[in-house]
Amino acid sequence: ACGGCLRTLRGHRDFVRSAAFSPDGALVLTASNDSTSRLWHSESGDCLREWTPHGSAVRMASFSPDGSRLLTVGDLDRAAI
């Protein structure tokens, strides 16, 4: 199906500001105003891990090009790897 919603990732308690697929498409990384980043299985929609890297809203999250590392950026001018 083209253009339809394949999966809804539920769990964040505030706006999701960023979402990124891993290089292989197996995972999705999200960043939210609820101060958390979450790692999801893209096929099942299961949340595999949740963490609070900044203690404030997480503005952006991404994978390294090879998928071995994660980067998050928070409201307080800090980046976490």
Tab-separated table of C-alpha atoms in Angstrom:
chain	number	residue	atom	x	y	z
A	1	ALA	CA	0.000	0.000	0.000
A	2	CYS	CA	1.304	3.390	-0.902
A	3	GLY	CA	0.810	6.373	1.388
A	4	GLY	CA	-0.894	4.508	4.223
A	5	CYS	CA	0.161	4.370	7.837
A	6	LEU	CA	2.085	1.131	8.413
A	7	ARG	CA	2.685	1.435	12.149
A	8	THR	CA	1.967	3.835	15.008
A	9	LEU	CA	4.689	3.973	17.657
A	10	ARG	CA	2.952	4.645	20.969
A	11	GLY	CA	4.619	5.542	24.235
A	12	HIS	CA	5.888	9.120	24.213
A	13	ARG	CA	3.989	11.446	26.544
A	14	ASP	CA	4.583	14.639	24.527
A	15	PHE	CA	5.388	15.744	20.982
A	16	VAL	CA	7.867	13.700	18.960
A	17	ARG	CA	10.371	16.147	17.492
A	18	SER	CA	12.520	13.770	15.456
A	19	ALA	CA	12.445	10.233	14.073
A	20	ALA	CA	15.096	8.359	12.105
A	21	PHE	CA	15.448	4.892	10.599
A	22	SER	CA	18.604	2.901	11.222
A	23	PRO	CA	20.714	2.349	8.084
A	24	ASP	CA	19.273	-1.162	7.673
A	25	GLY	CA	15.685	-0.024	8.342
A	26	ALA	CA	15.219	-2.447	11.250
A	27	LEU	CA	15.052	0.210	13.968
A	28	VAL	CA	13.537	3.645	14.501
A	29	LEU	CA	14.994	6.211	16.899
A	30	THR	CA	12.728	8.966	18.224
A	31	ALA	CA	13.304	12.161	20.210
A	32	SER	CA	10.535	13.785	22.222
A	33	ASN	CA	9.560	16.799	24.295
A	34	ASP	CA	8.875	14.316	27.127
A	35	SER	CA	12.676	14.222	27.747
A	36	THR	CA	13.081	10.730	26.338
A	37	SER	CA	14.605	9.059	23.327
A	38	ARG	CA	13.238	5.685	22.356
A	39	LEU	CA	14.488	2.876	20.170
A	40	TRP	CA	11.777	0.915	18.359
A	41	HIS	CA	11.613	-2.224	16.255
A	42	SER	CA	10.298	-0.909	12.939
A	43	GLU	CA	8.310	-4.011	11.973
A	44	SER	CA	6.602	-4.816	15.281
A	45	GLY	CA	6.436	-1.280	16.717
A	46	ASP	CA	7.790	-2.572	20.050
A	47	CYS	CA	9.791	-0.134	22.165
A	48	LEU	CA	13.167	-1.801	22.753
A	49	ARG	CA	14.718	0.875	24.946
A	50	GLU	CA	13.875	4.233	26.507
A	51	TRP	CA	16.322	6.638	28.075
A	52	THR	CA	16.579	10.247	29.241
A	53	PRO	CA	19.879	11.521	27.870
A	54	HIS	CA	19.463	15.228	28.666
A	55	GLY	CA	16.974	15.774	31.501
A	56	SER	CA	15.017	18.076	29.187
A	57	ALA	CA	13.327	17.886	25.812
A	58	VAL	CA	15.241	15.924	23.191
A	59	ARG	CA	15.256	17.903	19.952
A	60	MET	CA	16.913	15.495	17.534
A	61	ALA	CA	18.122	11.918	17.357
A	62	SER	CA	20.025	10.103	14.625
A	63	PHE	CA	22.074	7.011	13.840
A	64	SER	CA	25.708	7.046	12.752
A	65	PRO	CA	26.129	6.052	9.087
A	66	ASP	CA	27.018	2.463	10.038
A	67	GLY	CA	24.228	2.261	12.654
A	68	SER	CA	26.602	1.447	15.528
A	69	ARG	CA	26.041	4.681	17.490
A	70	LEU	CA	23.222	7.050	18.363
A	71	LEU	CA	23.331	10.818	18.707
A	72	THR	CA	20.796	12.953	20.559
A	73	VAL	CA	20.618	16.720	20.967
A	74	GLY	CA	18.780	18.314	23.878
A	75	ASP	CA	17.376	21.715	24.781
A	76	LEU	CA	20.359	22.669	26.917
A	77	ASP	CA	22.904	22.913	24.071
A	78	ARG	CA	24.296	19.440	24.682
A	79	ALA	CA	24.772	16.436	22.443
A	80	ALA	CA	24.965	12.858	23.774
A	81	ILE	CA	26.509	9.887	21.981
